[in-house]
mmCIF file of C-alpha atoms and ligand atoms in Angstrom:
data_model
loop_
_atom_site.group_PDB
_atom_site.id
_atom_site.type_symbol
_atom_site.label_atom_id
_atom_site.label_comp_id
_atom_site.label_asym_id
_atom_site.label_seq_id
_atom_site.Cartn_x
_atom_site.Cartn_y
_atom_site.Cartn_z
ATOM 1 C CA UNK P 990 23.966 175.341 43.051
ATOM 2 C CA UNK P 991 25.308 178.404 40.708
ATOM 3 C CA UNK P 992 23.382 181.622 40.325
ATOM 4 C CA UNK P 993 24.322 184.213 37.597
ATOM 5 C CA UNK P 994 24.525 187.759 39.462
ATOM 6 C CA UNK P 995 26.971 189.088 37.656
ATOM 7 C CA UNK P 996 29.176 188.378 34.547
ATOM 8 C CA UNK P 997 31.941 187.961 36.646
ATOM 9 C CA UNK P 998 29.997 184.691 38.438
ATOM 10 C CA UNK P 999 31.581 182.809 35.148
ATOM 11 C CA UNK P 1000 35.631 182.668 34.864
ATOM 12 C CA UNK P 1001 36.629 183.582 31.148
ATOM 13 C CA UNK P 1002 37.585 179.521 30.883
ATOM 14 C CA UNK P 1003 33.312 179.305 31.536
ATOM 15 C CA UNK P 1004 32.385 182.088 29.507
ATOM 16 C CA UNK P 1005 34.231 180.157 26.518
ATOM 17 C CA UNK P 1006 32.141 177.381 26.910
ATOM 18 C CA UNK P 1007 28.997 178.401 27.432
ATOM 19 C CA UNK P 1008 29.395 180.440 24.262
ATOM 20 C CA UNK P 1009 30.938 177.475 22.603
ATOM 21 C CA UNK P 1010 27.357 175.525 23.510
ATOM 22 C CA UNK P 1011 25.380 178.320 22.557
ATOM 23 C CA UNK P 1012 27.126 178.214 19.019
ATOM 24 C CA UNK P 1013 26.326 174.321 18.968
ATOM 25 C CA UNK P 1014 22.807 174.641 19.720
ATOM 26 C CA UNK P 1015 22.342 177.300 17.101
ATOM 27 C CA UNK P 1016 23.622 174.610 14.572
ATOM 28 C CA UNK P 1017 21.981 171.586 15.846
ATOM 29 C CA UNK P 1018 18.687 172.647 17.296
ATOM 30 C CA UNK P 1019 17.094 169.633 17.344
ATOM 31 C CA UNK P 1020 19.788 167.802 19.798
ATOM 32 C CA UNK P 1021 18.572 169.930 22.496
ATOM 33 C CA UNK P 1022 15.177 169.729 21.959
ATOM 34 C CA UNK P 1023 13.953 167.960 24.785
ATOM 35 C CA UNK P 1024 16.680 168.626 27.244
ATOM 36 C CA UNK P 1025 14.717 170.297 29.650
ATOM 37 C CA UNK P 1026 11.469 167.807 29.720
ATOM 38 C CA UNK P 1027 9.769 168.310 33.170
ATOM 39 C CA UNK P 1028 11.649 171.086 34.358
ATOM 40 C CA UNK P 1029 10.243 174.690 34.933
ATOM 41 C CA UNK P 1030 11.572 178.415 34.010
ATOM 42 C CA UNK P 1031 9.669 180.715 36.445
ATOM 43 C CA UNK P 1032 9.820 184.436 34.534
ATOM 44 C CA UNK P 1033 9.549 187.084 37.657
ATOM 45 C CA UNK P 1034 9.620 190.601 35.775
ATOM 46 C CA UNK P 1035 8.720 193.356 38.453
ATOM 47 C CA UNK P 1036 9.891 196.047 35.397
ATOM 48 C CA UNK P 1037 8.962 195.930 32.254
ATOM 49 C CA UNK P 1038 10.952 193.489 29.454
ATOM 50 C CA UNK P 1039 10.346 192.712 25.587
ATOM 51 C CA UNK P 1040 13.387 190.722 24.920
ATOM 52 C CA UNK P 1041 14.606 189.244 28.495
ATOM 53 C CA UNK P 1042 11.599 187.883 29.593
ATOM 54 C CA UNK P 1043 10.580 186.658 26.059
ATOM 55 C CA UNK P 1044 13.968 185.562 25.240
ATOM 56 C CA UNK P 1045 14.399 183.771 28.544
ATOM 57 C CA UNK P 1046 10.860 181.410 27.810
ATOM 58 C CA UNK P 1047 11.555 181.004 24.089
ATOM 59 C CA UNK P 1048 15.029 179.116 25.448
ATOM 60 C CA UNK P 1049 13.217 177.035 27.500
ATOM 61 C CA UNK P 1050 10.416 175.929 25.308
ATOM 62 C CA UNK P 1051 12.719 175.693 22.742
ATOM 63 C CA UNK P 1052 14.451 172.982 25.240
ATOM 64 C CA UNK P 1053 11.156 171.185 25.821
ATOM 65 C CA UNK P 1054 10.487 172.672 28.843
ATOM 66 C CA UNK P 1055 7.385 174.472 30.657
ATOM 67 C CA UNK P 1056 7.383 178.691 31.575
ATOM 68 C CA UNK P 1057 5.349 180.568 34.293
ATOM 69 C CA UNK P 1058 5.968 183.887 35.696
ATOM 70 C CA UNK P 1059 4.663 187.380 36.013
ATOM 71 C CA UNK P 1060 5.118 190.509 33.741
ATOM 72 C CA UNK P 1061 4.847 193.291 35.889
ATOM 73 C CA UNK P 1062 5.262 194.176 40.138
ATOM 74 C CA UNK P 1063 1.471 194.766 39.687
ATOM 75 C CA UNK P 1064 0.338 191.319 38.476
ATOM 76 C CA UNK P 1065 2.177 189.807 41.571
ATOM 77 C CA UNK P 1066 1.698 189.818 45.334
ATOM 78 C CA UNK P 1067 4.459 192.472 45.494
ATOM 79 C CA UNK P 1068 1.565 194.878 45.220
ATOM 80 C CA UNK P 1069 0.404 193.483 48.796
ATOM 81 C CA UNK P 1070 3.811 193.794 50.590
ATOM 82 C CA UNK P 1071 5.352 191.189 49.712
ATOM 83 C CA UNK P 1072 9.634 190.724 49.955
ATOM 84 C CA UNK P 1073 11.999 189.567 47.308
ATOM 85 C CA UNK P 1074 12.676 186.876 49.953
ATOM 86 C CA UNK P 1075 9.833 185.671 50.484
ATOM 87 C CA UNK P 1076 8.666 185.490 46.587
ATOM 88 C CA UNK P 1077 11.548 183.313 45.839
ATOM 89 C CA UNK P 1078 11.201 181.248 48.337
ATOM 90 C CA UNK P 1079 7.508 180.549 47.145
ATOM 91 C CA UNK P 1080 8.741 180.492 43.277
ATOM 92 C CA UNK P 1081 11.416 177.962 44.485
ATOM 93 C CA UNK P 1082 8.635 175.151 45.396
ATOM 94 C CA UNK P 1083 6.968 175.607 41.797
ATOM 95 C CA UNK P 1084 10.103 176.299 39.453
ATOM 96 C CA UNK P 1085 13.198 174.649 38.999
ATOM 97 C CA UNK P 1086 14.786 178.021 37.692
ATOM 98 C CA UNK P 1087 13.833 181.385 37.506
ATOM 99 C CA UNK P 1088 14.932 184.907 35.914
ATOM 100 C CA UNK P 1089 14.182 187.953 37.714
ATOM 101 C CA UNK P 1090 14.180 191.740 37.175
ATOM 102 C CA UNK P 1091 13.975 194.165 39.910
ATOM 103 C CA UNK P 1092 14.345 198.205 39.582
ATOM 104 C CA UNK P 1093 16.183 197.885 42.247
ATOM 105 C CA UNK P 1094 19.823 197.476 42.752
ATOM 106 C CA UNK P 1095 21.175 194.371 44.257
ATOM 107 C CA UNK P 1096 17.136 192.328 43.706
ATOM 108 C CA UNK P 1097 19.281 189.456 42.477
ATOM 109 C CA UNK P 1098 21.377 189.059 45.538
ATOM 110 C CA UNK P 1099 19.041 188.956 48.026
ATOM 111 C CA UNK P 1100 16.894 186.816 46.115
ATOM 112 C CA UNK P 1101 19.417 183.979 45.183
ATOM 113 C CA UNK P 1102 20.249 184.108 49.318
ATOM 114 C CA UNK P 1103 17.162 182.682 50.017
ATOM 115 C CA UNK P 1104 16.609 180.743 46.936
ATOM 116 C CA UNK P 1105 16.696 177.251 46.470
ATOM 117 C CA UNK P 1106 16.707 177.065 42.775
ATOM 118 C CA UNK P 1107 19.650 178.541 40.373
ATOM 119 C CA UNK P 1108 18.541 182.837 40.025
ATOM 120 C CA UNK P 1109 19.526 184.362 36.987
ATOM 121 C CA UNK P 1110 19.510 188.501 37.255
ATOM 122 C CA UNK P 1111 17.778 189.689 34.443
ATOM 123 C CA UNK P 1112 18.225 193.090 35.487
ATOM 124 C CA UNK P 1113 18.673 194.899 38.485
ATOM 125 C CA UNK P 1114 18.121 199.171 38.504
ATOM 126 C CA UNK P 1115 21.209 200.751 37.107
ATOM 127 C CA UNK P 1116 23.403 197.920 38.136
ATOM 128 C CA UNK P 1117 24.071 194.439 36.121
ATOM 129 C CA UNK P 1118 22.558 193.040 33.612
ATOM 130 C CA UNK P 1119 24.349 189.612 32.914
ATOM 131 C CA UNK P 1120 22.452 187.764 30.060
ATOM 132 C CA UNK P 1121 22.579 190.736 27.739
ATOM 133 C CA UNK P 1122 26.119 190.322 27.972
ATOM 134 C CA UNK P 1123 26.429 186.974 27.662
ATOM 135 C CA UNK P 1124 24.448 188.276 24.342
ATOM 136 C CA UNK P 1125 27.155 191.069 23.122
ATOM 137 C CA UNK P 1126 29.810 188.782 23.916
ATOM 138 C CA UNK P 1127 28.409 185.848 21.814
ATOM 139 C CA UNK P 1128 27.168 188.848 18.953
ATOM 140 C CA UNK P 1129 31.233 189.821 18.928
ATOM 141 C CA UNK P 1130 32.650 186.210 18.822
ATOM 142 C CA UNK P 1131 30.780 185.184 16.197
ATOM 143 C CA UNK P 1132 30.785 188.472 14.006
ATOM 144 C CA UNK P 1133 34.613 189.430 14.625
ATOM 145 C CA UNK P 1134 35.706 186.164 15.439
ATOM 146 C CA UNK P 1135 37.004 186.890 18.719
ATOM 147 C CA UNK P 1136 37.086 188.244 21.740
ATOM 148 C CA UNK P 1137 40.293 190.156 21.742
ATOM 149 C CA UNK P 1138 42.166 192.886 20.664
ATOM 150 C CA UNK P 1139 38.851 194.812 19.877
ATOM 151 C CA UNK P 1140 38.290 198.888 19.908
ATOM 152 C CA UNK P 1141 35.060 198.943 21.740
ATOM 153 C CA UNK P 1142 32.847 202.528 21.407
ATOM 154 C CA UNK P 1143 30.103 202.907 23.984
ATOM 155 C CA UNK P 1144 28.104 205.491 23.333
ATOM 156 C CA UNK P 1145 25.040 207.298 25.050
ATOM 157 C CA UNK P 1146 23.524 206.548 28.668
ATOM 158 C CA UNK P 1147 26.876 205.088 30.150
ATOM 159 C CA UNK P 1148 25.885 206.066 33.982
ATOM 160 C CA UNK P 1149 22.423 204.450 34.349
ATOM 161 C CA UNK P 1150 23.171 201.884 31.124
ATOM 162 C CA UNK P 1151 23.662 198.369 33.219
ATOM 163 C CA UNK P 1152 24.190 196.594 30.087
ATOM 164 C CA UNK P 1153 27.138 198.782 30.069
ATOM 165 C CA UNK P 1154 28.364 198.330 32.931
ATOM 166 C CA UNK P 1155 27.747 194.725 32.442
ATOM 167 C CA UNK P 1156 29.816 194.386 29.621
ATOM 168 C CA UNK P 1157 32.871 196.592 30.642
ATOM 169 C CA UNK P 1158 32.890 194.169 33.779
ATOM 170 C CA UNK P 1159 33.608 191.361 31.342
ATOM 171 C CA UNK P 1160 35.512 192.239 28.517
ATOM 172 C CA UNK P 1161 38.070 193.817 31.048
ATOM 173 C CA UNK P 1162 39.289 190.217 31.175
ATOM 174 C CA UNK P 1163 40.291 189.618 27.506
ATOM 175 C CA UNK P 1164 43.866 190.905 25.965
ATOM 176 C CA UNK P 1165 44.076 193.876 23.934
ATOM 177 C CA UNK P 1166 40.562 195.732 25.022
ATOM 178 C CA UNK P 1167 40.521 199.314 24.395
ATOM 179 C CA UNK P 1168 37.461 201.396 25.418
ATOM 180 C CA UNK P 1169 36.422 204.535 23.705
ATOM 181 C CA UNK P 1170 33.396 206.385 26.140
ATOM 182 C CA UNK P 1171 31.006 208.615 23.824
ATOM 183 C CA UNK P 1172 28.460 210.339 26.805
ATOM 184 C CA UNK P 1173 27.656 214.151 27.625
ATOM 185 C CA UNK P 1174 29.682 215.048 30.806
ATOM 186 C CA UNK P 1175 25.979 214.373 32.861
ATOM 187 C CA UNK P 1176 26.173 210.443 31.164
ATOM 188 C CA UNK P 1177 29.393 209.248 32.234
ATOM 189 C CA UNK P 1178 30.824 206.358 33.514
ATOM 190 C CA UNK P 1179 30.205 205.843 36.487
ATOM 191 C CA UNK P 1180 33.250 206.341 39.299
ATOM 192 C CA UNK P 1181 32.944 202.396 40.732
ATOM 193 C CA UNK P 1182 32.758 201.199 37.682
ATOM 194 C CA UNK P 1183 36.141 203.012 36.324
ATOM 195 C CA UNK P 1184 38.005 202.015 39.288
ATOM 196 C CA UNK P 1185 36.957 198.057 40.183
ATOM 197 C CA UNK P 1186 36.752 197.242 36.345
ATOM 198 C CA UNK P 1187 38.984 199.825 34.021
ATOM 199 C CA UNK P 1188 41.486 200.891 36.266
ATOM 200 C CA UNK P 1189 41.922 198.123 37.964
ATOM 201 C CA UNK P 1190 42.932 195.731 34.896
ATOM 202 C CA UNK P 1191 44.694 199.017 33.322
ATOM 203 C CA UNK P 1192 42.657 198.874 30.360
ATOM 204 C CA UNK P 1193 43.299 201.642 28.108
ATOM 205 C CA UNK P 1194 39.811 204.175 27.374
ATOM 206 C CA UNK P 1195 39.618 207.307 26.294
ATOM 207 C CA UNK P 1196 36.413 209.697 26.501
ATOM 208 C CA UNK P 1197 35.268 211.949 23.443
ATOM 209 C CA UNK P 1198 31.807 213.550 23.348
ATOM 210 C CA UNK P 1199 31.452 213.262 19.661
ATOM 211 C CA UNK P 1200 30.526 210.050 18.118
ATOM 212 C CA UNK P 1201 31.820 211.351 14.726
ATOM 213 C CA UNK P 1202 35.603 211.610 16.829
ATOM 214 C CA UNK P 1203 35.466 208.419 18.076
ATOM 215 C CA UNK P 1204 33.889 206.451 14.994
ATOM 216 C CA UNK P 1205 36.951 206.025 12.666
ATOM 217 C CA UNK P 1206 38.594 204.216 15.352
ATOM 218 C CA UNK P 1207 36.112 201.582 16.404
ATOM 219 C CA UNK P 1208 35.984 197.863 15.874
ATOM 220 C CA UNK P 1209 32.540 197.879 17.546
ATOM 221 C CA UNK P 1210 29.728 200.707 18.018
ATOM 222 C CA UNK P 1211 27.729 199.655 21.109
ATOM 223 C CA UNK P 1212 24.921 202.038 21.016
ATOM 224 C CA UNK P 1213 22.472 202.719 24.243
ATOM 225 C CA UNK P 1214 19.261 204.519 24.496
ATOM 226 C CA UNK P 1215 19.165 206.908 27.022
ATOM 227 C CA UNK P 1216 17.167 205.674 30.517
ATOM 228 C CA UNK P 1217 14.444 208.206 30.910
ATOM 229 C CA UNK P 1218 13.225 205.344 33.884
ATOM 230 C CA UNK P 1219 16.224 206.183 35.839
ATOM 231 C CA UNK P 1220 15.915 210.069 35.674
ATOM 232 C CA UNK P 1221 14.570 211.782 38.416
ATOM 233 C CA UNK P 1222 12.962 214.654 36.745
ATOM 234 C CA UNK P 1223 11.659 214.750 32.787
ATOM 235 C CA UNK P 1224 13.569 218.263 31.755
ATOM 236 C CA UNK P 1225 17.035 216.625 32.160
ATOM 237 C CA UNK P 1226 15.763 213.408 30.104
ATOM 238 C CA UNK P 1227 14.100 216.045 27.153
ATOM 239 C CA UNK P 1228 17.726 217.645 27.358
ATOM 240 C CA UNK P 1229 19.686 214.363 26.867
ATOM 241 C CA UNK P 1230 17.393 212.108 24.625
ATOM 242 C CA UNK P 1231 18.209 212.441 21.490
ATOM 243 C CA UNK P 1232 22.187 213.358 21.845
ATOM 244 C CA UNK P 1233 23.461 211.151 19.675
ATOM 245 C CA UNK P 1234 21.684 209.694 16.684
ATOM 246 C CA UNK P 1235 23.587 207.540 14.588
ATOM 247 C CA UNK P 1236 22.360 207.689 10.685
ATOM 248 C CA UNK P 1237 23.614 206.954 7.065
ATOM 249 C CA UNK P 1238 26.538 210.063 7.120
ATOM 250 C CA UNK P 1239 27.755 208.985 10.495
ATOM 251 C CA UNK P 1240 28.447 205.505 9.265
ATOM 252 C CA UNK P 1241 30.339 206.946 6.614
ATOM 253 C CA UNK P 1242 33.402 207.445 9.319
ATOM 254 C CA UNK P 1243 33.078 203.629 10.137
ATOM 255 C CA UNK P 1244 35.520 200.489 9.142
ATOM 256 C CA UNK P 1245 33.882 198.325 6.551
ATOM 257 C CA UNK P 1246 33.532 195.888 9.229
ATOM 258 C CA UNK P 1247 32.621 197.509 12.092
ATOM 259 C CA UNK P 1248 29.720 196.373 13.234
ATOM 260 C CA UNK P 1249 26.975 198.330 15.386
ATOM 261 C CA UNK P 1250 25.038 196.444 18.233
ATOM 262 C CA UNK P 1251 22.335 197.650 20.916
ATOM 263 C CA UNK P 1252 20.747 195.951 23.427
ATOM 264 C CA UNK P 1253 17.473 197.251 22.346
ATOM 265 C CA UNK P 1254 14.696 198.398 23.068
ATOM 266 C CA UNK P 1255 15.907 201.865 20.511
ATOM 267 C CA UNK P 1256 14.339 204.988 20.718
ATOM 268 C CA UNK P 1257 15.869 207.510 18.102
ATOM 269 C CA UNK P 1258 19.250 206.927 19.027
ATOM 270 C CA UNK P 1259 19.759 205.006 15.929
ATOM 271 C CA UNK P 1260 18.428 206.209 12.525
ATOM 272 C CA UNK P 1261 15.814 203.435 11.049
ATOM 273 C CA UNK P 1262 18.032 203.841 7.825
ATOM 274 C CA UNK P 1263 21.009 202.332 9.222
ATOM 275 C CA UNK P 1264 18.655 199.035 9.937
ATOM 276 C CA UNK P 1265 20.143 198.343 6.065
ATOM 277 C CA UNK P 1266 23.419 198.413 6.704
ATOM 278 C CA UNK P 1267 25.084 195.153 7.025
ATOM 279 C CA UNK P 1268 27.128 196.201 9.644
ATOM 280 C CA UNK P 1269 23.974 197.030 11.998
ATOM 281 C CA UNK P 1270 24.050 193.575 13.677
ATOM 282 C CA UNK P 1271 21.088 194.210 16.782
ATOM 283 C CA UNK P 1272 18.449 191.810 15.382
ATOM 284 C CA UNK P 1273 21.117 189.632 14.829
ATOM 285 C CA UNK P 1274 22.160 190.269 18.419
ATOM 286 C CA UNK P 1275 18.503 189.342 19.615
ATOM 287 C CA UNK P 1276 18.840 186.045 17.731
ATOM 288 C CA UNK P 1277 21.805 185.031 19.600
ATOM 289 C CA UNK P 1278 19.949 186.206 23.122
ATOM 290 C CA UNK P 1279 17.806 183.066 22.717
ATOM 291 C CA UNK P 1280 20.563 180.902 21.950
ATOM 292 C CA UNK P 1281 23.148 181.957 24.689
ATOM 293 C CA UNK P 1282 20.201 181.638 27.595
ATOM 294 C CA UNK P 1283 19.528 178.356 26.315
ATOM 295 C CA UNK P 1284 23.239 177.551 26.768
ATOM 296 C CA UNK P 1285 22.903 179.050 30.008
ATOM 297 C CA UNK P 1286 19.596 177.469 31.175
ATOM 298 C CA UNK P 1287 21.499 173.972 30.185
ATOM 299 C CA UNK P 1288 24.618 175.279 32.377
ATOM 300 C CA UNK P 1289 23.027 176.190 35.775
ATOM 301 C CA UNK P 1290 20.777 173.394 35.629
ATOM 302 C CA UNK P 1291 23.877 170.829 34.957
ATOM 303 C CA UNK P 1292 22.142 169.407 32.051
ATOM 304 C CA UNK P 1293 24.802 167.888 29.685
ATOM 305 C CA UNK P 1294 23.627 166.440 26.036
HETATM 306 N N1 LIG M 161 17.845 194.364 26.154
HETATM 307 C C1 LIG M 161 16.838 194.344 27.037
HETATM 308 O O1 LIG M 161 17.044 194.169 28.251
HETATM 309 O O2 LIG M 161 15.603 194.514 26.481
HETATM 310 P P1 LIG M 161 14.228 194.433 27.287
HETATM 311 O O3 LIG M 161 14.213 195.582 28.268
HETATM 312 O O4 LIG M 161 13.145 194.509 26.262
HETATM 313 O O5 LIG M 161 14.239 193.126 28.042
#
């Protein structure tokens, strides 16, 4: 049985092909419409979620399958006491698979020890989150055409972004991926993930603190809202929110086909005027989120069509 932790649970040769399914199903909807009759997403959200935990039972109803779950810590027994462990070992005699979000670190991993059903991390704290990257990475492919030789600009919350850190974890493994950090000094990086991911594959990065330096240069814009969850007091978060805001004049300095994505949820970090732009690509990018966790729904459950 597979779990997906972390985007490095799939080799590169796996990535391919789940985004090569996911690129199928968006073409030929209907041939996977009742691939997952009788089986069971379980949706266990213990922090709040628009797109994950939507996007998550939209691919498996979209596969003919049922959803149950919980939306918050506070509409679940967690409020009582009640362990990671023992949860999923409950959710594992009622579900066949189940997606979980935790504020904490490392949620994931303790819950797919104990689990008898495949555990997708939907998010855990500041750490991972996988599926959103299994999103950018099937946004890029299909708007660039590939997965290489890319100028990638992150800008914003880069210590407590996890799709971030997510996504520098995976595209460390593809040829000819430079990194260009946009953050305040207080935003960085953070240290572990500069020396198991960037350093460690010698991928080239440089770090600017102006997005109008860095924009020129980019083949991508991967913009982040700043986590005022993960703060731990509100004057530094006031100081920090609205750093960068990407509008019309700042996409002025862009390639003609560069293309901006976010994970979403925004706050003012990008302009609403740059929603016209045909290189702003993060609806797109939430379009593809359905497709790619159908793909990997299909994947962990070994359902071939
Ligand atoms: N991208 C993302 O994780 O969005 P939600 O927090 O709405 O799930």
């Amino acid at each position: 049985m597979r779990h997906l932790i972390s985007p490095l649970d799939f080799s590169v040769e796996e990535l391919a092909d789940l985004l090569s399914l996911a690129q199928d199903i968006e073409v030929n909807p209907e041939k996977y419409a009742h691939s997952c009759v009788g089986k069971k997403l379980a949706t266990l959200f213990y922090e709040s979620s628009t797109r994950t935990r939507l996007s998550h039972e939209a691919a498996m109803l979209n596969l003919g399958g049922s959803i149950m779950g919980f939306s918050s810590a506070d509409a679940s027994s967690a409020v009582k006491g009640e362990s990671v462990s023992d949860t999923i070992q409950t959710v594992s005699c009622y579900a066949d698979i189940c997606a979980m979000r935790h504020p904490k670190e490392g949620a994931a991993t303790v819950a797919c020890q104990k689990s008898t059903i495949p555990v997708i991390n939907a998010g855990d704290g500041g750490h991972q989150h996988p599926t959103q990257t299994l999103t950018d990475l099937l946004t890029i492919q299909n708007l660039k055409g590939r997965l290489t030789s890319l100028t990638i600009g992150l800008c914003g919350d880069l210590k407590f972004g996890r799709t971030v850190h997510s996504l520098i974890a995976a595209l460390v493994r593809y040829t000819g991926i430079r990194f260009v950090f946009i953050s305040p000094d207080e935003l960085k990086v953070p240290e572990y993930v500069r020396h198991e991911y960037i350093e460690k594959y010698n991928i080239p990065y440089e770090e600017v603190i102006r997005l109008e330096e860095a924009m020129p240069k980019l083949d991508i814009l991967y913009m982040t809202r700043v986590q005022k969850e993960r703060f731990f007091n509100e004057e530094d978060y006031v100081r920090m929110k609205d750093f960068y805001i990407l509008n019309k004049e700042k996409m002025k300095l862009a390639k003609e086909d560069m293309f901006v994505l976010h994970p979403l949820p925004r706050v003012n970090e990008i302009a609403i005027e740059v929603d016209s732009d045909p290189r702003a690509a993060y609806f797109k990018q939430v379009q593809y989120g359905v497709y790619v966790r159908m793909a990997l729904i299909l994947t962990l459950l070994e359902i071939s069509v």
